[in-house]
């Protein structure tokens, strides 16, 4: 039997809006920016679907106005990170058994929310929190993130359709499943889209994730995280874990259930994490998969 490619769904690149004077997108963005002016958003850790307010807090400052604290966020301790690991592991089997079609629908819905009613909010939080112009934010937090979610869903569905060749007297089949453990997603300061993708892509494929956002991108990262939840992502699939970088790295790489790292950041940090994983190989239940983009 010949293998044939069959597109699972049709998707196209998200149009980049121009925000011309008088346009509806410009009016919506101006309102979202005005709503953020002078305000500080309180951001918790989210473990097992529950907000956790820790005594250790940090502030995200607007890079072009250091007097504006755009977010006051909680830092997870080592104990809380371990609690997040346990919460993720408890959700792993049920999430992995969910059909990929159902998982994909969550990310397609999140993309629709970003494309429509939540676009201005995420753009404004990216502009104020990370110092981007409207077009820089538009091609990042809107167009690129929407494309990540839609095309990832398309590719996941098509991957599921890809099966080994069979002959008349026997049928070969393949079942795609998540990794046995948890994936750590460590996202950068400069791209809202990359943060959503680093946490979202492993989750789409049936994995449970600990997401450590950048300290200087908390505002937009938390907005994306909440959109995923509102789109139907079960609350215990992705744990939202703002924390000290070295402590997070030390804690997740020392867990026997660590099975993957999805990373974007600096070369020294990625080297450090890679070295920690190699030093801990004997304690793992599997061979962790490491993916990193560095500058």
PDB file of C-alpha atoms in Angstrom:
ATOM      1  CA  UNK A   1       0.000   0.000   0.000  1.00  0.00           C
ATOM      2  CA  UNK A   2       1.454   3.316  -1.013  1.00  0.00           C
ATOM      3  CA  UNK A   3       1.853   6.075   1.552  1.00  0.00           C
ATOM      4  CA  UNK A   4      -0.170   9.150   0.693  1.00  0.00           C
ATOM      5  CA  UNK A   5      -0.040  12.606   2.245  1.00  0.00           C
ATOM      6  CA  UNK A   6      -3.457  13.903   3.276  1.00  0.00           C
ATOM      7  CA  UNK A   7      -3.659  17.402   4.777  1.00  0.00           C
ATOM      8  CA  UNK A   8      -5.400  17.169   8.136  1.00  0.00           C
ATOM      9  CA  UNK A   9      -6.673  20.737   8.186  1.00  0.00           C
ATOM     10  CA  UNK A  10      -6.098  23.822   6.113  1.00  0.00           C
ATOM     11  CA  UNK A  11      -4.345  26.725   7.833  1.00  0.00           C
ATOM     12  CA  UNK A  12      -2.822  29.933   6.544  1.00  0.00           C
ATOM     13  CA  UNK A  13      -0.449  32.491   8.001  1.00  0.00           C
ATOM     14  CA  UNK A  14      -2.101  35.066  10.230  1.00  0.00           C
ATOM     15  CA  UNK A  15      -2.383  38.435   8.449  1.00  0.00           C
ATOM     16  CA  UNK A  16      -0.279  41.216   9.965  1.00  0.00           C
ATOM     17  CA  UNK A  17      -2.492  44.175  10.811  1.00  0.00           C
ATOM     18  CA  UNK A  18      -1.317  47.704  10.003  1.00  0.00           C
ATOM     19  CA  UNK A  19      -2.962  49.724  12.810  1.00  0.00           C
ATOM     20  CA  UNK A  20      -3.687  52.672  10.568  1.00  0.00           C
ATOM     21  CA  UNK A  21      -5.379  55.739  12.070  1.00  0.00           C
ATOM     22  CA  UNK A  22      -9.088  55.114  12.374  1.00  0.00           C
ATOM     23  CA  UNK A  23      -8.782  51.322  12.111  1.00  0.00           C
ATOM     24  CA  UNK A  24     -10.603  49.117  14.654  1.00  0.00           C
ATOM     25  CA  UNK A  25      -7.388  47.333  15.653  1.00  0.00           C
ATOM     26  CA  UNK A  26      -5.718  50.663  16.445  1.00  0.00           C
ATOM     27  CA  UNK A  27      -8.639  51.753  18.623  1.00  0.00           C
ATOM     28  CA  UNK A  28      -8.653  48.425  20.488  1.00  0.00           C
ATOM     29  CA  UNK A  29      -4.899  48.593  21.092  1.00  0.00           C
ATOM     30  CA  UNK A  30      -5.018  52.188  22.308  1.00  0.00           C
ATOM     31  CA  UNK A  31      -7.678  51.194  24.828  1.00  0.00           C
ATOM     32  CA  UNK A  32      -5.625  48.185  25.986  1.00  0.00           C
ATOM     33  CA  UNK A  33      -2.549  50.385  26.425  1.00  0.00           C
ATOM     34  CA  UNK A  34      -4.555  52.944  28.382  1.00  0.00           C
ATOM     35  CA  UNK A  35      -5.854  50.183  30.655  1.00  0.00           C
ATOM     36  CA  UNK A  36      -2.264  49.218  31.531  1.00  0.00           C
ATOM     37  CA  UNK A  37      -1.025  52.732  32.226  1.00  0.00           C
ATOM     38  CA  UNK A  38       0.314  53.011  35.768  1.00  0.00           C
ATOM     39  CA  UNK A  39      -1.063  49.608  36.758  1.00  0.00           C
ATOM     40  CA  UNK A  40       0.731  46.631  38.313  1.00  0.00           C
ATOM     41  CA  UNK A  41      -0.659  43.146  37.711  1.00  0.00           C
ATOM     42  CA  UNK A  42      -0.297  40.577  40.494  1.00  0.00           C
ATOM     43  CA  UNK A  43       0.867  37.242  39.079  1.00  0.00           C
ATOM     44  CA  UNK A  44       0.936  34.008  41.107  1.00  0.00           C
ATOM     45  CA  UNK A  45       2.571  30.680  40.529  1.00  0.00           C
ATOM     46  CA  UNK A  46      -0.035  28.228  39.246  1.00  0.00           C
ATOM     47  CA  UNK A  47       0.430  24.681  40.496  1.00  0.00           C
ATOM     48  CA  UNK A  48      -2.084  21.930  39.848  1.00  0.00           C
ATOM     49  CA  UNK A  49      -4.573  24.496  38.650  1.00  0.00           C
ATOM     50  CA  UNK A  50      -4.398  26.518  41.866  1.00  0.00           C
ATOM     51  CA  UNK A  51      -2.945  29.983  42.304  1.00  0.00           C
ATOM     52  CA  UNK A  52      -0.086  29.985  44.802  1.00  0.00           C
ATOM     53  CA  UNK A  53       0.941  33.313  46.328  1.00  0.00           C
ATOM     54  CA  UNK A  54       4.441  32.991  47.742  1.00  0.00           C
ATOM     55  CA  UNK A  55       6.225  35.345  50.162  1.00  0.00           C
ATOM     56  CA  UNK A  56       9.060  35.831  47.680  1.00  0.00           C
ATOM     57  CA  UNK A  57       8.039  38.386  45.064  1.00  0.00           C
ATOM     58  CA  UNK A  58       9.764  40.228  42.242  1.00  0.00           C
ATOM     59  CA  UNK A  59       8.771  43.086  39.949  1.00  0.00           C
ATOM     60  CA  UNK A  60       8.848  43.373  36.186  1.00  0.00           C
ATOM     61  CA  UNK A  61       9.653  46.930  35.126  1.00  0.00           C
ATOM     62  CA  UNK A  62       8.736  48.511  31.839  1.00  0.00           C
ATOM     63  CA  UNK A  63      12.087  48.771  29.998  1.00  0.00           C
ATOM     64  CA  UNK A  64      11.350  52.313  28.797  1.00  0.00           C
ATOM     65  CA  UNK A  65       9.832  53.525  32.081  1.00  0.00           C
ATOM     66  CA  UNK A  66      11.485  51.959  35.099  1.00  0.00           C
ATOM     67  CA  UNK A  67       9.113  53.787  37.417  1.00  0.00           C
ATOM     68  CA  UNK A  68       6.293  51.619  36.083  1.00  0.00           C
ATOM     69  CA  UNK A  69       6.137  48.210  37.736  1.00  0.00           C
ATOM     70  CA  UNK A  70       4.051  46.328  35.194  1.00  0.00           C
ATOM     71  CA  UNK A  71       3.899  43.101  37.205  1.00  0.00           C
ATOM     72  CA  UNK A  72       4.403  41.892  40.750  1.00  0.00           C
ATOM     73  CA  UNK A  73       5.011  38.178  40.483  1.00  0.00           C
ATOM     74  CA  UNK A  74       5.602  35.317  42.886  1.00  0.00           C
ATOM     75  CA  UNK A  75       8.758  33.227  42.878  1.00  0.00           C
ATOM     76  CA  UNK A  76       8.498  29.472  43.380  1.00  0.00           C
ATOM     77  CA  UNK A  77      10.771  27.844  45.962  1.00  0.00           C
ATOM     78  CA  UNK A  78      12.476  24.499  45.436  1.00  0.00           C
ATOM     79  CA  UNK A  79       9.674  22.857  47.415  1.00  0.00           C
ATOM     80  CA  UNK A  80       7.031  24.457  45.216  1.00  0.00           C
ATOM     81  CA  UNK A  81       8.862  23.432  42.043  1.00  0.00           C
ATOM     82  CA  UNK A  82       8.849  19.843  43.302  1.00  0.00           C
ATOM     83  CA  UNK A  83       5.141  20.189  44.037  1.00  0.00           C
ATOM     84  CA  UNK A  84       4.661  21.349  40.457  1.00  0.00           C
ATOM     85  CA  UNK A  85       6.511  18.266  39.220  1.00  0.00           C
ATOM     86  CA  UNK A  86       4.206  16.003  41.211  1.00  0.00           C
ATOM     87  CA  UNK A  87       1.112  17.837  39.975  1.00  0.00           C
ATOM     88  CA  UNK A  88       2.268  17.477  36.387  1.00  0.00           C
ATOM     89  CA  UNK A  89       3.018  13.773  36.773  1.00  0.00           C
ATOM     90  CA  UNK A  90      -0.435  13.180  38.240  1.00  0.00           C
ATOM     91  CA  UNK A  91      -1.973  14.600  35.068  1.00  0.00           C
ATOM     92  CA  UNK A  92       0.301  12.871  32.575  1.00  0.00           C
ATOM     93  CA  UNK A  93      -1.538   9.651  31.758  1.00  0.00           C
ATOM     94  CA  UNK A  94      -4.970  11.198  31.316  1.00  0.00           C
ATOM     95  CA  UNK A  95      -3.613  13.972  29.110  1.00  0.00           C
ATOM     96  CA  UNK A  96      -1.511  11.596  27.016  1.00  0.00           C
ATOM     97  CA  UNK A  97      -4.553   9.372  26.391  1.00  0.00           C
ATOM     98  CA  UNK A  98      -6.627  12.288  25.121  1.00  0.00           C
ATOM     99  CA  UNK A  99      -6.901  12.030  21.323  1.00  0.00           C
ATOM    100  CA  UNK A 100      -4.608  14.367  19.446  1.00  0.00           C
ATOM    101  CA  UNK A 101      -7.674  15.765  17.690  1.00  0.00           C
ATOM    102  CA  UNK A 102      -8.994  16.996  21.046  1.00  0.00           C
ATOM    103  CA  UNK A 103      -5.639  18.434  22.081  1.00  0.00           C
ATOM    104  CA  UNK A 104      -5.288  20.206  18.745  1.00  0.00           C
ATOM    105  CA  UNK A 105      -8.701  21.849  19.098  1.00  0.00           C
ATOM    106  CA  UNK A 106      -7.536  23.572  22.286  1.00  0.00           C
ATOM    107  CA  UNK A 107      -4.638  25.246  20.513  1.00  0.00           C
ATOM    108  CA  UNK A 108      -6.738  26.137  17.495  1.00  0.00           C
ATOM    109  CA  UNK A 109      -9.209  27.834  19.809  1.00  0.00           C
ATOM    110  CA  UNK A 110      -6.376  29.674  21.586  1.00  0.00           C
ATOM    111  CA  UNK A 111      -5.161  30.879  18.186  1.00  0.00           C
ATOM    112  CA  UNK A 112      -8.641  32.173  17.369  1.00  0.00           C
ATOM    113  CA  UNK A 113      -8.753  34.029  20.686  1.00  0.00           C
ATOM    114  CA  UNK A 114      -5.367  35.612  19.987  1.00  0.00           C
ATOM    115  CA  UNK A 115      -6.462  36.508  16.480  1.00  0.00           C
ATOM    116  CA  UNK A 116      -9.636  38.179  17.699  1.00  0.00           C
ATOM    117  CA  UNK A 117     -10.800  39.246  21.162  1.00  0.00           C
ATOM    118  CA  UNK A 118      -7.485  38.864  23.028  1.00  0.00           C
ATOM    119  CA  UNK A 119      -5.137  40.282  20.401  1.00  0.00           C
ATOM    120  CA  UNK A 120      -5.019  43.839  21.764  1.00  0.00           C
ATOM    121  CA  UNK A 121      -4.405  42.669  25.332  1.00  0.00           C
ATOM    122  CA  UNK A 122      -1.411  40.486  24.472  1.00  0.00           C
ATOM    123  CA  UNK A 123       0.020  43.122  22.139  1.00  0.00           C
ATOM    124  CA  UNK A 124      -0.272  45.844  24.782  1.00  0.00           C
ATOM    125  CA  UNK A 125       1.363  43.686  27.451  1.00  0.00           C
ATOM    126  CA  UNK A 126       4.201  42.830  25.078  1.00  0.00           C
ATOM    127  CA  UNK A 127       4.720  46.490  24.173  1.00  0.00           C
ATOM    128  CA  UNK A 128       4.651  47.802  27.739  1.00  0.00           C
ATOM    129  CA  UNK A 129       6.442  44.860  29.330  1.00  0.00           C
ATOM    130  CA  UNK A 130       9.110  44.156  26.715  1.00  0.00           C
ATOM    131  CA  UNK A 131       9.501  47.543  25.044  1.00  0.00           C
ATOM    132  CA  UNK A 132       8.321  46.624  21.555  1.00  0.00           C
ATOM    133  CA  UNK A 133       6.796  48.863  18.939  1.00  0.00           C
ATOM    134  CA  UNK A 134       3.336  48.036  17.671  1.00  0.00           C
ATOM    135  CA  UNK A 135       4.638  46.260  14.564  1.00  0.00           C
ATOM    136  CA  UNK A 136       7.300  44.362  16.528  1.00  0.00           C
ATOM    137  CA  UNK A 137       4.616  43.184  18.932  1.00  0.00           C
ATOM    138  CA  UNK A 138       2.193  42.381  16.113  1.00  0.00           C
ATOM    139  CA  UNK A 139       4.604  40.083  14.280  1.00  0.00           C
ATOM    140  CA  UNK A 140       5.579  38.408  17.560  1.00  0.00           C
ATOM    141  CA  UNK A 141       2.757  38.160  20.075  1.00  0.00           C
ATOM    142  CA  UNK A 142      -0.006  37.980  17.480  1.00  0.00           C
ATOM    143  CA  UNK A 143       1.020  36.650  14.066  1.00  0.00           C
ATOM    144  CA  UNK A 144       3.882  34.354  15.077  1.00  0.00           C
ATOM    145  CA  UNK A 145       2.185  32.891  18.134  1.00  0.00           C
ATOM    146  CA  UNK A 146      -1.055  32.310  16.234  1.00  0.00           C
ATOM    147  CA  UNK A 147       0.905  30.580  13.475  1.00  0.00           C
ATOM    148  CA  UNK A 148       2.724  28.432  16.029  1.00  0.00           C
ATOM    149  CA  UNK A 149      -0.538  27.204  17.526  1.00  0.00           C
ATOM    150  CA  UNK A 150      -2.310  26.626  14.199  1.00  0.00           C
ATOM    151  CA  UNK A 151       0.529  25.029  12.261  1.00  0.00           C
ATOM    152  CA  UNK A 152       1.605  22.909  15.233  1.00  0.00           C
ATOM    153  CA  UNK A 153      -1.949  21.561  15.443  1.00  0.00           C
ATOM    154  CA  UNK A 154      -1.963  20.860  11.709  1.00  0.00           C
ATOM    155  CA  UNK A 155       1.381  19.044  11.843  1.00  0.00           C
ATOM    156  CA  UNK A 156       0.377  17.031  14.914  1.00  0.00           C
ATOM    157  CA  UNK A 157      -2.759  15.804  13.163  1.00  0.00           C
ATOM    158  CA  UNK A 158      -0.821  14.935  10.024  1.00  0.00           C
ATOM    159  CA  UNK A 159       1.825  13.109  12.039  1.00  0.00           C
ATOM    160  CA  UNK A 160      -0.906  10.957  13.574  1.00  0.00           C
ATOM    161  CA  UNK A 161      -2.036  10.029  10.069  1.00  0.00           C
ATOM    162  CA  UNK A 162       1.457   8.876   9.111  1.00  0.00           C
ATOM    163  CA  UNK A 163       1.563   5.111   9.550  1.00  0.00           C
ATOM    164  CA  UNK A 164       4.010   2.379   8.506  1.00  0.00           C
ATOM    165  CA  UNK A 165       3.467   0.519   5.252  1.00  0.00           C
ATOM    166  CA  UNK A 166       1.263  -2.563   5.435  1.00  0.00           C
ATOM    167  CA  UNK A 167       0.750  -5.584   3.202  1.00  0.00           C
ATOM    168  CA  UNK A 168      -2.408  -7.526   2.423  1.00  0.00           C
ATOM    169  CA  UNK A 169      -1.882 -10.181   5.074  1.00  0.00           C
ATOM    170  CA  UNK A 170      -0.900  -7.874   7.938  1.00  0.00           C
ATOM    171  CA  UNK A 171      -1.340  -4.328   9.164  1.00  0.00           C
ATOM    172  CA  UNK A 172       1.384  -2.255  10.768  1.00  0.00           C
ATOM    173  CA  UNK A 173       0.352   0.623  12.992  1.00  0.00           C
ATOM    174  CA  UNK A 174       2.093   3.189  15.160  1.00  0.00           C
ATOM    175  CA  UNK A 175       0.820   4.936  18.263  1.00  0.00           C
ATOM    176  CA  UNK A 176       2.316   8.339  19.080  1.00  0.00           C
ATOM    177  CA  UNK A 177       2.505   9.136  22.774  1.00  0.00           C
ATOM    178  CA  UNK A 178       3.988  11.662  25.140  1.00  0.00           C
ATOM    179  CA  UNK A 179       7.220  11.173  27.019  1.00  0.00           C
ATOM    180  CA  UNK A 180       7.218   9.374  30.368  1.00  0.00           C
ATOM    181  CA  UNK A 181       7.874  12.210  32.767  1.00  0.00           C
ATOM    182  CA  UNK A 182       7.670  15.989  32.483  1.00  0.00           C
ATOM    183  CA  UNK A 183       9.126  18.565  30.113  1.00  0.00           C
ATOM    184  CA  UNK A 184      10.705  21.783  31.400  1.00  0.00           C
ATOM    185  CA  UNK A 185      10.065  24.827  29.193  1.00  0.00           C
ATOM    186  CA  UNK A 186      12.412  27.762  29.795  1.00  0.00           C
ATOM    187  CA  UNK A 187      11.420  30.799  27.750  1.00  0.00           C
ATOM    188  CA  UNK A 188      13.251  34.031  26.832  1.00  0.00           C
ATOM    189  CA  UNK A 189      12.628  37.704  27.513  1.00  0.00           C
ATOM    190  CA  UNK A 190      12.341  38.940  23.972  1.00  0.00           C
ATOM    191  CA  UNK A 191       9.637  36.904  22.240  1.00  0.00           C
ATOM    192  CA  UNK A 192       6.162  36.328  23.613  1.00  0.00           C
ATOM    193  CA  UNK A 193       5.507  33.826  20.832  1.00  0.00           C
ATOM    194  CA  UNK A 194       8.503  31.676  21.691  1.00  0.00           C
ATOM    195  CA  UNK A 195       7.369  31.409  25.294  1.00  0.00           C
ATOM    196  CA  UNK A 196       3.926  30.201  24.283  1.00  0.00           C
ATOM    197  CA  UNK A 197       5.432  27.769  21.806  1.00  0.00           C
ATOM    198  CA  UNK A 198       8.074  26.317  24.128  1.00  0.00           C
ATOM    199  CA  UNK A 199       5.374  25.365  26.620  1.00  0.00           C
ATOM    200  CA  UNK A 200       2.589  24.740  24.129  1.00  0.00           C
ATOM    201  CA  UNK A 201       4.244  22.428  21.601  1.00  0.00           C
ATOM    202  CA  UNK A 202       5.171  19.677  24.105  1.00  0.00           C
ATOM    203  CA  UNK A 203       1.708  19.919  25.675  1.00  0.00           C
ATOM    204  CA  UNK A 204       0.056  19.547  22.272  1.00  0.00           C
ATOM    205  CA  UNK A 205       1.972  16.306  21.760  1.00  0.00           C
ATOM    206  CA  UNK A 206       0.672  14.783  24.995  1.00  0.00           C
ATOM    207  CA  UNK A 207       3.324  15.904  27.463  1.00  0.00           C
ATOM    208  CA  UNK A 208       2.978  17.682  30.789  1.00  0.00           C
ATOM    209  CA  UNK A 209       5.059  20.812  31.192  1.00  0.00           C
ATOM    210  CA  UNK A 210       6.663  23.057  33.802  1.00  0.00           C
ATOM    211  CA  UNK A 211       6.868  26.525  32.242  1.00  0.00           C
ATOM    212  CA  UNK A 212       9.453  28.909  33.672  1.00  0.00           C
ATOM    213  CA  UNK A 213       8.892  32.254  31.967  1.00  0.00           C
ATOM    214  CA  UNK A 214      11.518  34.967  31.819  1.00  0.00           C
ATOM    215  CA  UNK A 215      11.460  37.459  34.687  1.00  0.00           C
ATOM    216  CA  UNK A 216      11.248  40.284  32.147  1.00  0.00           C
ATOM    217  CA  UNK A 217       8.372  38.780  30.149  1.00  0.00           C
ATOM    218  CA  UNK A 218       6.045  37.742  32.965  1.00  0.00           C
ATOM    219  CA  UNK A 219       3.204  40.043  31.994  1.00  0.00           C
ATOM    220  CA  UNK A 220       2.772  38.741  28.452  1.00  0.00           C
ATOM    221  CA  UNK A 221       3.623  35.133  29.354  1.00  0.00           C
ATOM    222  CA  UNK A 222       0.916  35.021  31.995  1.00  0.00           C
ATOM    223  CA  UNK A 223      -1.583  36.470  29.519  1.00  0.00           C
ATOM    224  CA  UNK A 224      -0.780  33.685  27.037  1.00  0.00           C
ATOM    225  CA  UNK A 225      -1.008  31.079  29.789  1.00  0.00           C
ATOM    226  CA  UNK A 226      -4.471  32.295  30.809  1.00  0.00           C
ATOM    227  CA  UNK A 227      -5.637  32.220  27.193  1.00  0.00           C
ATOM    228  CA  UNK A 228      -4.579  28.571  26.921  1.00  0.00           C
ATOM    229  CA  UNK A 229      -6.583  27.753  30.034  1.00  0.00           C
ATOM    230  CA  UNK A 230      -9.616  29.606  28.717  1.00  0.00           C
ATOM    231  CA  UNK A 231      -9.278  27.711  25.441  1.00  0.00           C
ATOM    232  CA  UNK A 232      -9.701  24.446  27.324  1.00  0.00           C
ATOM    233  CA  UNK A 233      -6.213  23.360  28.372  1.00  0.00           C
ATOM    234  CA  UNK A 234      -6.688  21.312  31.556  1.00  0.00           C
ATOM    235  CA  UNK A 235      -5.294  23.323  34.473  1.00  0.00           C
ATOM    236  CA  UNK A 236      -2.770  20.699  35.571  1.00  0.00           C
ATOM    237  CA  UNK A 237      -1.134  20.057  32.183  1.00  0.00           C
ATOM    238  CA  UNK A 238       1.100  23.152  32.211  1.00  0.00           C
ATOM    239  CA  UNK A 239       2.399  24.401  35.550  1.00  0.00           C
ATOM    240  CA  UNK A 240       3.238  28.125  35.542  1.00  0.00           C
ATOM    241  CA  UNK A 241       6.397  28.412  37.627  1.00  0.00           C
ATOM    242  CA  UNK A 242       8.182  31.790  37.790  1.00  0.00           C
ATOM    243  CA  UNK A 243      11.366  31.102  39.713  1.00  0.00           C
ATOM    244  CA  UNK A 244      15.067  31.714  40.073  1.00  0.00           C
ATOM    245  CA  UNK A 245      16.778  30.309  36.989  1.00  0.00           C
ATOM    246  CA  UNK A 246      19.558  28.274  38.629  1.00  0.00           C
ATOM    247  CA  UNK A 247      17.214  26.931  41.312  1.00  0.00           C
ATOM    248  CA  UNK A 248      14.659  25.888  38.704  1.00  0.00           C
ATOM    249  CA  UNK A 249      17.352  24.237  36.609  1.00  0.00           C
ATOM    250  CA  UNK A 250      18.894  22.440  39.577  1.00  0.00           C
ATOM    251  CA  UNK A 251      15.517  21.172  40.757  1.00  0.00           C
ATOM    252  CA  UNK A 252      14.077  19.902  37.489  1.00  0.00           C
ATOM    253  CA  UNK A 253      17.291  18.264  36.276  1.00  0.00           C
ATOM    254  CA  UNK A 254      17.687  16.417  39.585  1.00  0.00           C
ATOM    255  CA  UNK A 255      14.256  14.777  39.298  1.00  0.00           C
ATOM    256  CA  UNK A 256      14.201  11.180  38.108  1.00  0.00           C
ATOM    257  CA  UNK A 257      11.081  12.060  36.082  1.00  0.00           C
ATOM    258  CA  UNK A 258      12.780  14.783  34.017  1.00  0.00           C
ATOM    259  CA  UNK A 259      12.340  13.755  30.384  1.00  0.00           C
ATOM    260  CA  UNK A 260      12.793  16.856  28.274  1.00  0.00           C
ATOM    261  CA  UNK A 261      13.952  20.449  28.030  1.00  0.00           C
ATOM    262  CA  UNK A 262      12.561  23.013  25.597  1.00  0.00           C
ATOM    263  CA  UNK A 263      14.784  26.065  25.882  1.00  0.00           C
ATOM    264  CA  UNK A 264      15.526  29.431  24.353  1.00  0.00           C
ATOM    265  CA  UNK A 265      18.136  31.635  26.009  1.00  0.00           C
ATOM    266  CA  UNK A 266      21.846  32.164  26.434  1.00  0.00           C
ATOM    267  CA  UNK A 267      24.639  29.786  25.497  1.00  0.00           C
ATOM    268  CA  UNK A 268      26.078  29.652  29.065  1.00  0.00           C
ATOM    269  CA  UNK A 269      22.690  28.765  30.551  1.00  0.00           C
ATOM    270  CA  UNK A 270      22.026  26.023  28.014  1.00  0.00           C
ATOM    271  CA  UNK A 271      25.525  24.610  28.518  1.00  0.00           C
ATOM    272  CA  UNK A 272      24.939  24.566  32.276  1.00  0.00           C
ATOM    273  CA  UNK A 273      21.648  22.715  31.912  1.00  0.00           C
ATOM    274  CA  UNK A 274      23.126  20.249  29.423  1.00  0.00           C
ATOM    275  CA  UNK A 275      25.999  19.532  31.798  1.00  0.00           C
ATOM    276  CA  UNK A 276      23.601  19.001  34.707  1.00  0.00           C
ATOM    277  CA  UNK A 277      21.581  16.536  32.666  1.00  0.00           C
ATOM    278  CA  UNK A 278      24.693  14.586  31.668  1.00  0.00           C
ATOM    279  CA  UNK A 279      25.828  14.422  35.290  1.00  0.00           C
ATOM    280  CA  UNK A 280      22.426  13.075  36.347  1.00  0.00           C
ATOM    281  CA  UNK A 281      21.935  10.472  33.612  1.00  0.00           C
ATOM    282  CA  UNK A 282      22.107   7.555  36.025  1.00  0.00           C
ATOM    283  CA  UNK A 283      19.151   8.785  38.053  1.00  0.00           C
ATOM    284  CA  UNK A 284      16.705   9.328  35.175  1.00  0.00           C
ATOM    285  CA  UNK A 285      14.047   6.838  34.159  1.00  0.00           C
ATOM    286  CA  UNK A 286      14.760   7.641  30.509  1.00  0.00           C
ATOM    287  CA  UNK A 287      17.119   9.586  28.297  1.00  0.00           C
ATOM    288  CA  UNK A 288      15.936  13.215  28.398  1.00  0.00           C
ATOM    289  CA  UNK A 289      15.444  15.013  25.103  1.00  0.00           C
ATOM    290  CA  UNK A 290      17.069  18.447  25.014  1.00  0.00           C
ATOM    291  CA  UNK A 291      16.143  21.138  22.491  1.00  0.00           C
ATOM    292  CA  UNK A 292      17.707  24.571  22.727  1.00  0.00           C
ATOM    293  CA  UNK A 293      17.898  27.768  20.744  1.00  0.00           C
ATOM    294  CA  UNK A 294      20.686  30.106  21.875  1.00  0.00           C
ATOM    295  CA  UNK A 295      21.994  33.545  20.975  1.00  0.00           C
TER     296      UNK A 295
END
